[in-house]
Amino acid sequence: MSLETLTNALQHIRLPRSQQDRLNLAVGTAAVLGSAILLPAAYRDYRLFKSYGPGGVPNNLLGWMTVRTLFQPFGREMLSTEVYLRRIDAAEGHGRGDDGYLTLSTEQLESRKNDGRPEVGPHVVPQRQLTQIPDEDVMEVRFPVSRGVFMQKLDSRFTSFGLRNHHLVKFQPSNLERHSDALFLADHLPITDLATTMQGEIAHIHSGSDYSLHVVLAPADCKKVIDAGWGQRHAFSGTSAMTFLSLGTLSDIPSEYLLIYAPRNDAEIEIVMEIISAAVKFMTGREDVR
């Protein structure tokens, strides 16, 4: 390139003439660089959200934006147990004090400790685990003629439990998940304050997803489960987030609302079913669980 050509090219470059021009140039450059960095990260976060499947909020772009912009700031830590000690000491509820309803042995409760907790997704809703997902050989696929769909072993045990205990519980679509059936308090049983808060819902499985569960347990059982590494609270548990975000149309989630990690073998399915049984005893106030 000749000197004359270079000189002519430089003469046609428009340089910032004022402080405002320089500011506009800086903002534009920052926007371009920021987009190059943030857009790929946002896309990965959206793909992760989509991978959870249906659960409470729409599993689409609108649902993701709602969770990230409106819901996320209301999330709280999920592993401390001081709240349950306070409730036990204050004799709140009907959770049988320090005993609770779980009848699991120490060995059963601590069966997950060596593996550590699974990683749980960063989005407050839906709450799903990302690691320690059950292996395929844990899942027993069946083809019931009446339903014509796949049924997993845990689903089958859950359904059998509910039907066997029809004097205490009933099945209906979960108020919180909306895409799966849950165990609810039977219509003829008296409603406690906690059951009213949960609109009667006791437990549901995230079928077709990670096979984790949400259950409502007695304060003492919540502490046992969290300490043993079998579960954690929901990020909204014990907060006023649900009432605020729904403009009063939904009740808040109590501190006793826990995520139970997915079972990975037959022995862990037995543990999960015992946790569900303890939840039914707590919410119904009855011991005659079959």
Tab-separated table of N, CA and C in Angstrom, residues 52 72 75-81 83-84 102 109 112 116-132 204 206 210 212-219 221-238 253-262 272 275:
chain	number	residue	atom	x	y	z
A	52	TYR	N	-34.811	-30.123	32.345
A	52	TYR	CA	-35.562	-30.587	33.509
A	52	TYR	C	-36.893	-31.214	33.107
A	72	GLN	N	-35.701	-16.210	40.934
A	72	GLN	CA	-34.383	-16.518	41.489
A	72	GLN	C	-34.010	-15.688	42.720
A	75	GLY	N	-34.915	-17.196	46.241
A	75	GLY	CA	-34.396	-18.473	46.709
A	75	GLY	C	-33.545	-18.317	47.960
A	76	ARG	N	-33.579	-19.311	48.821
A	76	ARG	CA	-32.811	-19.308	50.067
A	76	ARG	C	-31.974	-20.577	50.166
A	77	GLU	N	-31.047	-20.584	51.135
A	77	GLU	CA	-30.209	-21.773	51.322
A	77	GLU	C	-31.093	-22.949	51.741
A	78	MET	N	-30.590	-24.160	51.523
A	78	MET	CA	-31.469	-25.325	51.611
A	78	MET	C	-30.976	-26.445	52.521
A	79	LEU	N	-29.910	-26.221	53.283
A	79	LEU	CA	-29.316	-27.329	54.026
A	79	LEU	C	-29.262	-27.148	55.545
A	80	SER	N	-29.474	-25.952	56.050
A	80	SER	CA	-29.401	-25.761	57.501
A	80	SER	C	-30.603	-26.431	58.172
A	81	THR	N	-30.445	-26.801	59.442
A	81	THR	CA	-31.525	-27.502	60.153
A	81	THR	C	-31.970	-26.780	61.423
A	83	VAL	N	-33.989	-24.379	61.830
A	83	VAL	CA	-35.424	-24.108	61.855
A	83	VAL	C	-36.198	-25.283	62.441
A	84	TYR	N	-35.734	-26.502	62.213
A	84	TYR	CA	-36.437	-27.674	62.732
A	84	TYR	C	-36.210	-27.831	64.231
A	102	LEU	N	-40.073	-41.413	61.099
A	102	LEU	CA	-39.201	-42.317	60.359
A	102	LEU	C	-38.787	-43.500	61.217
A	109	LEU	N	-30.250	-44.758	56.919
A	109	LEU	CA	-30.222	-43.303	56.781
A	109	LEU	C	-28.889	-42.813	56.240
A	112	ARG	N	-26.151	-42.995	52.003
A	112	ARG	CA	-25.702	-42.111	50.921
A	112	ARG	C	-24.506	-41.250	51.311
A	116	GLY	N	-21.769	-38.457	48.985
A	116	GLY	CA	-22.011	-37.022	48.948
A	116	GLY	C	-23.356	-36.708	48.313
A	117	ARG	N	-23.731	-35.463	48.390
A	117	ARG	CA	-25.014	-35.051	47.819
A	117	ARG	C	-24.912	-34.933	46.300
A	118	PRO	N	-26.000	-35.226	45.602
A	118	PRO	CA	-25.993	-34.972	44.158
A	118	PRO	C	-26.014	-33.473	43.889
A	119	GLU	N	-25.559	-33.097	42.719
A	119	GLU	CA	-25.651	-31.695	42.312
A	119	GLU	C	-27.095	-31.398	41.929
A	120	VAL	N	-27.613	-30.300	42.446
A	120	VAL	CA	-28.985	-29.885	42.154
A	120	VAL	C	-28.936	-28.672	41.233
A	121	GLY	N	-29.853	-28.603	40.293
A	121	GLY	CA	-29.863	-27.526	39.310
A	121	GLY	C	-29.882	-26.149	39.946
A	122	PRO	N	-29.326	-25.153	39.266
A	122	PRO	CA	-29.225	-23.804	39.828
A	122	PRO	C	-30.526	-23.011	39.800
A	123	HIS	N	-31.540	-23.509	39.128
A	123	HIS	CA	-32.806	-22.783	39.021
A	123	HIS	C	-33.692	-23.128	40.215
A	124	VAL	N	-34.338	-22.120	40.797
A	124	VAL	CA	-35.168	-22.379	41.977
A	124	VAL	C	-36.395	-23.213	41.620
A	125	VAL	N	-36.862	-23.084	40.399
A	125	VAL	CA	-38.012	-23.845	39.911
A	125	VAL	C	-37.731	-24.256	38.466
A	126	PRO	N	-37.982	-25.527	38.094
A	126	PRO	CA	-38.273	-26.640	38.993
A	126	PRO	C	-37.005	-27.140	39.667
A	127	GLN	N	-37.158	-27.715	40.836
A	127	GLN	CA	-36.010	-28.227	41.589
A	127	GLN	C	-35.719	-29.653	41.143
A	128	ARG	N	-34.555	-29.850	40.530
A	128	ARG	CA	-34.182	-31.164	40.012
A	128	ARG	C	-32.711	-31.442	40.302
A	129	GLN	N	-32.372	-32.713	40.479
A	129	GLN	CA	-30.971	-33.071	40.659
A	129	GLN	C	-30.353	-33.381	39.300
A	130	LEU	N	-29.050	-33.107	39.179
A	130	LEU	CA	-28.354	-33.249	37.905
A	130	LEU	C	-27.435	-34.459	37.875
A	131	THR	N	-27.011	-34.920	39.037
A	131	THR	CA	-26.100	-36.058	39.114
A	131	THR	C	-26.709	-37.144	39.995
A	132	GLN	N	-26.075	-38.317	39.994
A	132	GLN	CA	-26.567	-39.483	40.739
A	132	GLN	C	-27.986	-39.855	40.307
A	204	HIS	N	-45.009	-36.122	45.920
A	204	HIS	CA	-45.076	-36.442	44.491
A	204	HIS	C	-43.694	-36.834	43.987
A	206	HIS	N	-41.026	-36.973	40.657
A	206	HIS	CA	-40.736	-36.320	39.379
A	206	HIS	C	-40.521	-37.398	38.317
A	210	ASP	N	-35.912	-36.846	36.811
A	210	ASP	CA	-34.791	-37.398	37.577
A	210	ASP	C	-35.226	-38.416	38.625
A	212	SER	N	-36.466	-37.829	41.464
A	212	SER	CA	-36.433	-37.325	42.831
A	212	SER	C	-37.880	-37.105	43.276
A	213	LEU	N	-38.070	-36.713	44.528
A	213	LEU	CA	-39.415	-36.527	45.064
A	213	LEU	C	-39.476	-35.240	45.872
A	214	HIS	N	-40.673	-34.756	46.101
A	214	HIS	CA	-40.927	-33.730	47.108
A	214	HIS	C	-41.916	-34.311	48.113
A	215	VAL	N	-41.614	-34.158	49.389
A	215	VAL	CA	-42.480	-34.661	50.454
A	215	VAL	C	-42.536	-33.631	51.577
A	216	VAL	N	-43.552	-33.766	52.420
A	216	VAL	CA	-43.683	-32.925	53.612
A	216	VAL	C	-43.484	-33.821	54.826
A	217	LEU	N	-42.449	-33.538	55.613
A	217	LEU	CA	-42.080	-34.384	56.744
A	217	LEU	C	-42.168	-33.626	58.063
A	218	ALA	N	-42.245	-34.379	59.149
A	218	ALA	CA	-42.199	-33.794	60.491
A	218	ALA	C	-40.853	-33.103	60.695
A	219	PRO	N	-40.801	-32.051	61.513
A	219	PRO	CA	-39.533	-31.336	61.728
A	219	PRO	C	-38.365	-32.247	62.101
A	221	ASP	N	-37.971	-35.374	61.390
A	221	ASP	CA	-37.611	-36.187	60.226
A	221	ASP	C	-36.893	-35.349	59.169
A	222	CYS	N	-37.275	-34.086	59.047
A	222	CYS	CA	-36.565	-33.184	58.129
A	222	CYS	C	-35.093	-33.094	58.514
A	223	LYS	N	-34.850	-32.931	59.799
A	223	LYS	CA	-33.465	-32.836	60.269
A	223	LYS	C	-32.699	-34.129	59.997
A	224	LYS	N	-33.332	-35.255	60.261
A	224	LYS	CA	-32.671	-36.542	60.019
A	224	LYS	C	-32.314	-36.707	58.543
A	225	VAL	N	-33.249	-36.393	57.677
A	225	VAL	CA	-33.047	-36.581	56.239
A	225	VAL	C	-31.944	-35.666	55.709
A	226	ILE	N	-31.970	-34.406	56.118
A	226	ILE	CA	-30.954	-33.457	55.637
A	226	ILE	C	-29.585	-33.807	56.201
A	227	ASP	N	-29.518	-34.105	57.494
A	227	ASP	CA	-28.235	-34.457	58.114
A	227	ASP	C	-27.633	-35.716	57.491
A	228	ALA	N	-28.487	-36.647	57.083
A	228	ALA	CA	-28.007	-37.910	56.522
A	228	ALA	C	-27.646	-37.799	55.045
A	229	GLY	N	-27.897	-36.642	54.442
A	229	GLY	CA	-27.562	-36.474	53.031
A	229	GLY	C	-28.569	-37.078	52.081
A	230	TRP	N	-29.808	-37.255	52.562
A	230	TRP	CA	-30.852	-37.837	51.721
A	230	TRP	C	-31.737	-36.785	51.056
A	231	GLY	N	-31.571	-35.530	51.441
A	231	GLY	CA	-32.428	-34.517	50.839
A	231	GLY	C	-32.062	-33.120	51.279
A	232	GLN	N	-32.869	-32.165	50.843
A	232	GLN	CA	-32.677	-30.756	51.175
A	232	GLN	C	-34.007	-30.039	51.004
A	233	ARG	N	-34.076	-28.835	51.548
A	233	ARG	CA	-35.291	-28.044	51.380
A	233	ARG	C	-35.424	-27.552	49.940
A	234	HIS	N	-36.634	-27.142	49.606
A	234	HIS	CA	-36.841	-26.362	48.383
A	234	HIS	C	-36.329	-24.953	48.648
A	235	ALA	N	-35.885	-24.269	47.612
A	235	ALA	CA	-35.355	-22.911	47.790
A	235	ALA	C	-36.413	-21.934	48.290
A	236	PHE	N	-37.696	-22.254	48.106
A	236	PHE	CA	-38.781	-21.394	48.588
A	236	PHE	C	-39.337	-21.855	49.933
A	237	SER	N	-38.886	-22.994	50.444
A	237	SER	CA	-39.440	-23.526	51.691
A	237	SER	C	-39.222	-22.556	52.849
A	238	GLY	N	-40.301	-22.262	53.555
A	238	GLY	CA	-40.206	-21.384	54.708
A	238	GLY	C	-40.131	-19.908	54.370
A	253	ILE	N	-44.758	-22.199	50.719
A	253	ILE	CA	-44.284	-23.562	50.951
A	253	ILE	C	-43.657	-23.623	52.339
A	254	PRO	N	-44.072	-24.568	53.181
A	254	PRO	CA	-43.523	-24.637	54.541
A	254	PRO	C	-42.089	-25.160	54.554
A	255	SER	N	-41.411	-24.934	55.659
A	255	SER	CA	-40.032	-25.407	55.810
A	255	SER	C	-39.942	-26.927	55.752
A	256	GLU	N	-41.050	-27.599	56.039
A	256	GLU	CA	-41.058	-29.064	56.046
A	256	GLU	C	-41.166	-29.678	54.644
A	257	TYR	N	-41.210	-28.858	53.633
A	257	TYR	CA	-41.304	-29.340	52.247
A	257	TYR	C	-39.896	-29.608	51.732
A	258	LEU	N	-39.561	-30.890	51.533
A	258	LEU	CA	-38.196	-31.290	51.194
A	258	LEU	C	-38.108	-31.965	49.833
A	259	LEU	N	-36.949	-31.798	49.208
A	259	LEU	CA	-36.573	-32.601	48.048
A	259	LEU	C	-35.870	-33.853	48.556
A	260	ILE	N	-36.336	-35.018	48.133
A	260	ILE	CA	-35.690	-36.292	48.457
A	260	ILE	C	-34.973	-36.770	47.201
A	261	TYR	N	-33.698	-37.077	47.345
A	261	TYR	CA	-32.909	-37.473	46.183
A	261	TYR	C	-33.395	-38.806	45.616
A	262	ALA	N	-33.199	-38.981	44.328
A	262	ALA	CA	-33.693	-40.166	43.628
A	262	ALA	C	-33.008	-41.435	44.128
A	272	VAL	N	-36.866	-44.757	50.326
A	272	VAL	CA	-37.755	-43.687	49.848
A	272	VAL	C	-39.203	-43.984	50.213
A	275	ILE	N	-39.768	-43.093	53.713
A	275	ILE	CA	-39.875	-41.638	53.867
A	275	ILE	C	-41.275	-41.168	53.483
